[in-house]
């Protein structure tokens, strides 16, 4: 997915550019009607908006809704794929972070494995 967009006057479909504004983590972000949430974020130079459990940044990976790297919360709806959801004027978007829960993660699994092998 490219952050570049086709200008309305060069669009063969004849769309009109209607501005919209969404709120992302409390900050206003401007876009054009018809863009996906991911498209609005990319056009605003935001390449990542989620972190996975390891802390690695995630944004758009496939851009067609197959993976789940671009998840955001829109209003009350959690785990929305931003590449599939058209932005609507006034949407309140919250980025998501997958925090490792206590007792999970590589170190905790290794400790449990050692305990199983050698006893507590």
mmCIF file with all atom_site columns, C-alpha atoms in Angstrom:
data_model
loop_
_atom_site.group_PDB
_atom_site.id
_atom_site.type_symbol
_atom_site.label_atom_id
_atom_site.label_alt_id
_atom_site.label_comp_id
_atom_site.label_asym_id
_atom_site.label_entity_id
_atom_site.label_seq_id
_atom_site.pdbx_PDB_ins_code
_atom_site.Cartn_x
_atom_site.Cartn_y
_atom_site.Cartn_z
_atom_site.occupancy
_atom_site.B_iso_or_equiv
_atom_site.pdbx_formal_charge
_atom_site.auth_seq_id
_atom_site.auth_comp_id
_atom_site.auth_asym_id
_atom_site.auth_atom_id
_atom_site.pdbx_PDB_model_num
ATOM 1   C CA . UNK A 1 1   ? 0.000   0.000   0.000   1.00 0.00 ? 1   UNK A CA 1
ATOM 2   C CA . UNK A 1 2   ? 1.394   3.348   -0.984  1.00 0.00 ? 2   UNK A CA 1
ATOM 3   C CA . UNK A 1 3   ? 0.941   6.554   1.014   1.00 0.00 ? 3   UNK A CA 1
ATOM 4   C CA . UNK A 1 4   ? 0.659   8.423   -2.288  1.00 0.00 ? 4   UNK A CA 1
ATOM 5   C CA . UNK A 1 5   ? -2.780  9.159   -3.616  1.00 0.00 ? 5   UNK A CA 1
ATOM 6   C CA . UNK A 1 6   ? -4.190  10.066  -6.998  1.00 0.00 ? 6   UNK A CA 1
ATOM 7   C CA . UNK A 1 7   ? -5.350  13.674  -7.172  1.00 0.00 ? 7   UNK A CA 1
ATOM 8   C CA . UNK A 1 8   ? -9.096  14.013  -7.844  1.00 0.00 ? 8   UNK A CA 1
ATOM 9   C CA . UNK A 1 9   ? -8.568  15.915  -11.107 1.00 0.00 ? 9   UNK A CA 1
ATOM 10  C CA . UNK A 1 10  ? -6.431  13.022  -12.444 1.00 0.00 ? 10  UNK A CA 1
ATOM 11  C CA . UNK A 1 11  ? -8.828  10.281  -11.290 1.00 0.00 ? 11  UNK A CA 1
ATOM 12  C CA . UNK A 1 12  ? -10.606 8.573   -14.199 1.00 0.00 ? 12  UNK A CA 1
ATOM 13  C CA . UNK A 1 13  ? -13.527 7.649   -11.927 1.00 0.00 ? 13  UNK A CA 1
ATOM 14  C CA . UNK A 1 14  ? -14.272 11.335  -11.343 1.00 0.00 ? 14  UNK A CA 1
ATOM 15  C CA . UNK A 1 15  ? -14.347 11.317  -7.552  1.00 0.00 ? 15  UNK A CA 1
ATOM 16  C CA . UNK A 1 16  ? -14.492 14.515  -5.585  1.00 0.00 ? 16  UNK A CA 1
ATOM 17  C CA . UNK A 1 17  ? -12.068 15.254  -2.768  1.00 0.00 ? 17  UNK A CA 1
ATOM 18  C CA . UNK A 1 18  ? -14.125 15.663  0.398   1.00 0.00 ? 18  UNK A CA 1
ATOM 19  C CA . UNK A 1 19  ? -11.930 16.230  3.453   1.00 0.00 ? 19  UNK A CA 1
ATOM 20  C CA . UNK A 1 20  ? -12.508 14.346  6.662   1.00 0.00 ? 20  UNK A CA 1
ATOM 21  C CA . UNK A 1 21  ? -10.875 14.315  10.057  1.00 0.00 ? 21  UNK A CA 1
ATOM 22  C CA . UNK A 1 22  ? -10.373 11.390  12.394  1.00 0.00 ? 22  UNK A CA 1
ATOM 23  C CA . UNK A 1 23  ? -8.934  11.436  15.885  1.00 0.00 ? 23  UNK A CA 1
ATOM 24  C CA . UNK A 1 24  ? -6.038  9.022   16.429  1.00 0.00 ? 24  UNK A CA 1
ATOM 25  C CA . UNK A 1 25  ? -4.848  8.625   20.011  1.00 0.00 ? 25  UNK A CA 1
ATOM 26  C CA . UNK A 1 26  ? -6.249  12.060  20.809  1.00 0.00 ? 26  UNK A CA 1
ATOM 27  C CA . UNK A 1 27  ? -4.652  13.826  17.833  1.00 0.00 ? 27  UNK A CA 1
ATOM 28  C CA . UNK A 1 28  ? -6.574  15.010  14.750  1.00 0.00 ? 28  UNK A CA 1
ATOM 29  C CA . UNK A 1 29  ? -5.502  13.445  11.443  1.00 0.00 ? 29  UNK A CA 1
ATOM 30  C CA . UNK A 1 30  ? -6.886  14.738  8.139   1.00 0.00 ? 30  UNK A CA 1
ATOM 31  C CA . UNK A 1 31  ? -7.823  12.552  5.216   1.00 0.00 ? 31  UNK A CA 1
ATOM 32  C CA . UNK A 1 32  ? -10.024 12.340  2.153   1.00 0.00 ? 32  UNK A CA 1
ATOM 33  C CA . UNK A 1 33  ? -13.420 10.617  2.000   1.00 0.00 ? 33  UNK A CA 1
ATOM 34  C CA . UNK A 1 34  ? -13.012 7.114   0.601   1.00 0.00 ? 34  UNK A CA 1
ATOM 35  C CA . UNK A 1 35  ? -9.640  6.423   2.198   1.00 0.00 ? 35  UNK A CA 1
ATOM 36  C CA . UNK A 1 36  ? -9.252  3.562   4.599   1.00 0.00 ? 36  UNK A CA 1
ATOM 37  C CA . UNK A 1 37  ? -8.041  4.303   8.108   1.00 0.00 ? 37  UNK A CA 1
ATOM 38  C CA . UNK A 1 38  ? -4.687  2.814   7.083   1.00 0.00 ? 38  UNK A CA 1
ATOM 39  C CA . UNK A 1 39  ? -4.640  5.094   4.027   1.00 0.00 ? 39  UNK A CA 1
ATOM 40  C CA . UNK A 1 40  ? -5.271  8.165   6.178   1.00 0.00 ? 40  UNK A CA 1
ATOM 41  C CA . UNK A 1 41  ? -2.499  7.143   8.571   1.00 0.00 ? 41  UNK A CA 1
ATOM 42  C CA . UNK A 1 42  ? -0.021  6.388   5.777   1.00 0.00 ? 42  UNK A CA 1
ATOM 43  C CA . UNK A 1 43  ? -0.788  9.701   4.049   1.00 0.00 ? 43  UNK A CA 1
ATOM 44  C CA . UNK A 1 44  ? -0.030  11.392  7.394   1.00 0.00 ? 44  UNK A CA 1
ATOM 45  C CA . UNK A 1 45  ? 3.414   9.686   7.393   1.00 0.00 ? 45  UNK A CA 1
ATOM 46  C CA . UNK A 1 46  ? 2.517   7.209   10.150  1.00 0.00 ? 46  UNK A CA 1
ATOM 47  C CA . UNK A 1 47  ? 4.032   3.899   9.079   1.00 0.00 ? 47  UNK A CA 1
ATOM 48  C CA . UNK A 1 48  ? 3.289   1.963   12.266  1.00 0.00 ? 48  UNK A CA 1
ATOM 49  C CA . UNK A 1 49  ? 0.548   2.259   14.843  1.00 0.00 ? 49  UNK A CA 1
ATOM 50  C CA . UNK A 1 50  ? 0.684   -0.929  16.838  1.00 0.00 ? 50  UNK A CA 1
ATOM 51  C CA . UNK A 1 51  ? 3.335   -2.905  18.687  1.00 0.00 ? 51  UNK A CA 1
ATOM 52  C CA . UNK A 1 52  ? 3.374   -6.634  19.011  1.00 0.00 ? 52  UNK A CA 1
ATOM 53  C CA . UNK A 1 53  ? 4.278   -8.458  22.222  1.00 0.00 ? 53  UNK A CA 1
ATOM 54  C CA . UNK A 1 54  ? 7.990   -8.260  21.467  1.00 0.00 ? 54  UNK A CA 1
ATOM 55  C CA . UNK A 1 55  ? 7.720   -4.485  21.032  1.00 0.00 ? 55  UNK A CA 1
ATOM 56  C CA . UNK A 1 56  ? 8.262   -4.566  17.262  1.00 0.00 ? 56  UNK A CA 1
ATOM 57  C CA . UNK A 1 57  ? 6.288   -1.852  15.419  1.00 0.00 ? 57  UNK A CA 1
ATOM 58  C CA . UNK A 1 58  ? 3.436   -2.960  13.153  1.00 0.00 ? 58  UNK A CA 1
ATOM 59  C CA . UNK A 1 59  ? 1.399   -1.116  10.549  1.00 0.00 ? 59  UNK A CA 1
ATOM 60  C CA . UNK A 1 60  ? 0.138   -2.258  7.177   1.00 0.00 ? 60  UNK A CA 1
ATOM 61  C CA . UNK A 1 61  ? 1.661   -5.522  5.968   1.00 0.00 ? 61  UNK A CA 1
ATOM 62  C CA . UNK A 1 62  ? -0.628  -7.034  3.339   1.00 0.00 ? 62  UNK A CA 1
ATOM 63  C CA . UNK A 1 63  ? -3.007  -4.095  2.811   1.00 0.00 ? 63  UNK A CA 1
ATOM 64  C CA . UNK A 1 64  ? -5.902  -6.383  1.804   1.00 0.00 ? 64  UNK A CA 1
ATOM 65  C CA . UNK A 1 65  ? -7.237  -7.641  5.126   1.00 0.00 ? 65  UNK A CA 1
ATOM 66  C CA . UNK A 1 66  ? -5.560  -11.047 5.229   1.00 0.00 ? 66  UNK A CA 1
ATOM 67  C CA . UNK A 1 67  ? -3.073  -10.424 8.034   1.00 0.00 ? 67  UNK A CA 1
ATOM 68  C CA . UNK A 1 68  ? -3.770  -8.701  11.335  1.00 0.00 ? 68  UNK A CA 1
ATOM 69  C CA . UNK A 1 69  ? -0.813  -6.319  11.588  1.00 0.00 ? 69  UNK A CA 1
ATOM 70  C CA . UNK A 1 70  ? -2.870  -3.136  11.143  1.00 0.00 ? 70  UNK A CA 1
ATOM 71  C CA . UNK A 1 71  ? -5.341  -3.634  14.010  1.00 0.00 ? 71  UNK A CA 1
ATOM 72  C CA . UNK A 1 72  ? -6.816  -0.563  15.714  1.00 0.00 ? 72  UNK A CA 1
ATOM 73  C CA . UNK A 1 73  ? -9.790  0.212   17.926  1.00 0.00 ? 73  UNK A CA 1
ATOM 74  C CA . UNK A 1 74  ? -12.462 2.382   16.300  1.00 0.00 ? 74  UNK A CA 1
ATOM 75  C CA . UNK A 1 75  ? -14.876 3.776   18.856  1.00 0.00 ? 75  UNK A CA 1
ATOM 76  C CA . UNK A 1 76  ? -15.915 0.715   20.884  1.00 0.00 ? 76  UNK A CA 1
ATOM 77  C CA . UNK A 1 77  ? -14.922 -1.800  18.175  1.00 0.00 ? 77  UNK A CA 1
ATOM 78  C CA . UNK A 1 78  ? -11.637 -3.505  19.005  1.00 0.00 ? 78  UNK A CA 1
ATOM 79  C CA . UNK A 1 79  ? -9.398  -5.400  16.547  1.00 0.00 ? 79  UNK A CA 1
ATOM 80  C CA . UNK A 1 80  ? -10.545 -3.534  13.432  1.00 0.00 ? 80  UNK A CA 1
ATOM 81  C CA . UNK A 1 81  ? -8.321  -4.077  10.401  1.00 0.00 ? 81  UNK A CA 1
ATOM 82  C CA . UNK A 1 82  ? -7.495  -0.513  9.399   1.00 0.00 ? 82  UNK A CA 1
ATOM 83  C CA . UNK A 1 83  ? -6.753  -1.492  5.795   1.00 0.00 ? 83  UNK A CA 1
ATOM 84  C CA . UNK A 1 84  ? -10.358 -2.721  5.370   1.00 0.00 ? 84  UNK A CA 1
ATOM 85  C CA . UNK A 1 85  ? -12.282 -0.013  7.246   1.00 0.00 ? 85  UNK A CA 1
ATOM 86  C CA . UNK A 1 86  ? -13.150 3.195   5.413   1.00 0.00 ? 86  UNK A CA 1
ATOM 87  C CA . UNK A 1 87  ? -12.475 6.255   7.514   1.00 0.00 ? 87  UNK A CA 1
ATOM 88  C CA . UNK A 1 88  ? -15.544 8.238   8.494   1.00 0.00 ? 88  UNK A CA 1
ATOM 89  C CA . UNK A 1 89  ? -15.441 11.867  9.521   1.00 0.00 ? 89  UNK A CA 1
ATOM 90  C CA . UNK A 1 90  ? -15.199 12.012  13.310  1.00 0.00 ? 90  UNK A CA 1
ATOM 91  C CA . UNK A 1 91  ? -13.979 8.434   13.847  1.00 0.00 ? 91  UNK A CA 1
ATOM 92  C CA . UNK A 1 92  ? -12.122 8.046   17.137  1.00 0.00 ? 92  UNK A CA 1
ATOM 93  C CA . UNK A 1 93  ? -9.261  5.615   16.570  1.00 0.00 ? 93  UNK A CA 1
ATOM 94  C CA . UNK A 1 94  ? -7.072  4.180   19.294  1.00 0.00 ? 94  UNK A CA 1
ATOM 95  C CA . UNK A 1 95  ? -3.905  2.291   18.460  1.00 0.00 ? 95  UNK A CA 1
ATOM 96  C CA . UNK A 1 96  ? -3.411  -1.081  20.114  1.00 0.00 ? 96  UNK A CA 1
ATOM 97  C CA . UNK A 1 97  ? -0.457  -2.662  21.834  1.00 0.00 ? 97  UNK A CA 1
ATOM 98  C CA . UNK A 1 98  ? -0.209  -6.326  22.646  1.00 0.00 ? 98  UNK A CA 1
ATOM 99  C CA . UNK A 1 99  ? 1.457   -6.418  26.031  1.00 0.00 ? 99  UNK A CA 1
ATOM 100 C CA . UNK A 1 100 ? 2.887   -9.671  27.251  1.00 0.00 ? 100 UNK A CA 1
ATOM 101 C CA . UNK A 1 101 ? 0.849   -10.821 30.223  1.00 0.00 ? 101 UNK A CA 1
ATOM 102 C CA . UNK A 1 102 ? 2.564   -12.017 33.392  1.00 0.00 ? 102 UNK A CA 1
ATOM 103 C CA . UNK A 1 103 ? 3.556   -15.653 33.086  1.00 0.00 ? 103 UNK A CA 1
ATOM 104 C CA . UNK A 1 104 ? 3.913   -15.465 29.323  1.00 0.00 ? 104 UNK A CA 1
ATOM 105 C CA . UNK A 1 105 ? 6.849   -14.743 27.137  1.00 0.00 ? 105 UNK A CA 1
ATOM 106 C CA . UNK A 1 106 ? 10.034  -16.584 26.298  1.00 0.00 ? 106 UNK A CA 1
ATOM 107 C CA . UNK A 1 107 ? 11.575  -16.454 29.787  1.00 0.00 ? 107 UNK A CA 1
ATOM 108 C CA . UNK A 1 108 ? 8.430   -17.717 31.550  1.00 0.00 ? 108 UNK A CA 1
ATOM 109 C CA . UNK A 1 109 ? 8.042   -20.602 29.070  1.00 0.00 ? 109 UNK A CA 1
ATOM 110 C CA . UNK A 1 110 ? 11.701  -21.587 29.518  1.00 0.00 ? 110 UNK A CA 1
ATOM 111 C CA . UNK A 1 111 ? 11.286  -21.599 33.305  1.00 0.00 ? 111 UNK A CA 1
ATOM 112 C CA . UNK A 1 112 ? 8.162   -23.790 33.083  1.00 0.00 ? 112 UNK A CA 1
ATOM 113 C CA . UNK A 1 113 ? 9.977   -26.177 30.728  1.00 0.00 ? 113 UNK A CA 1
ATOM 114 C CA . UNK A 1 114 ? 12.931  -26.485 33.136  1.00 0.00 ? 114 UNK A CA 1
ATOM 115 C CA . UNK A 1 115 ? 10.549  -27.108 36.036  1.00 0.00 ? 115 UNK A CA 1
ATOM 116 C CA . UNK A 1 116 ? 8.795   -29.876 34.087  1.00 0.00 ? 116 UNK A CA 1
ATOM 117 C CA . UNK A 1 117 ? 12.114  -31.505 33.167  1.00 0.00 ? 117 UNK A CA 1
ATOM 118 C CA . UNK A 1 118 ? 13.808  -31.262 36.581  1.00 0.00 ? 118 UNK A CA 1
ATOM 119 C CA . UNK A 1 119 ? 10.926  -30.822 38.998  1.00 0.00 ? 119 UNK A CA 1
ATOM 120 C CA . UNK A 1 120 ? 10.122  -27.708 41.098  1.00 0.00 ? 120 UNK A CA 1
#
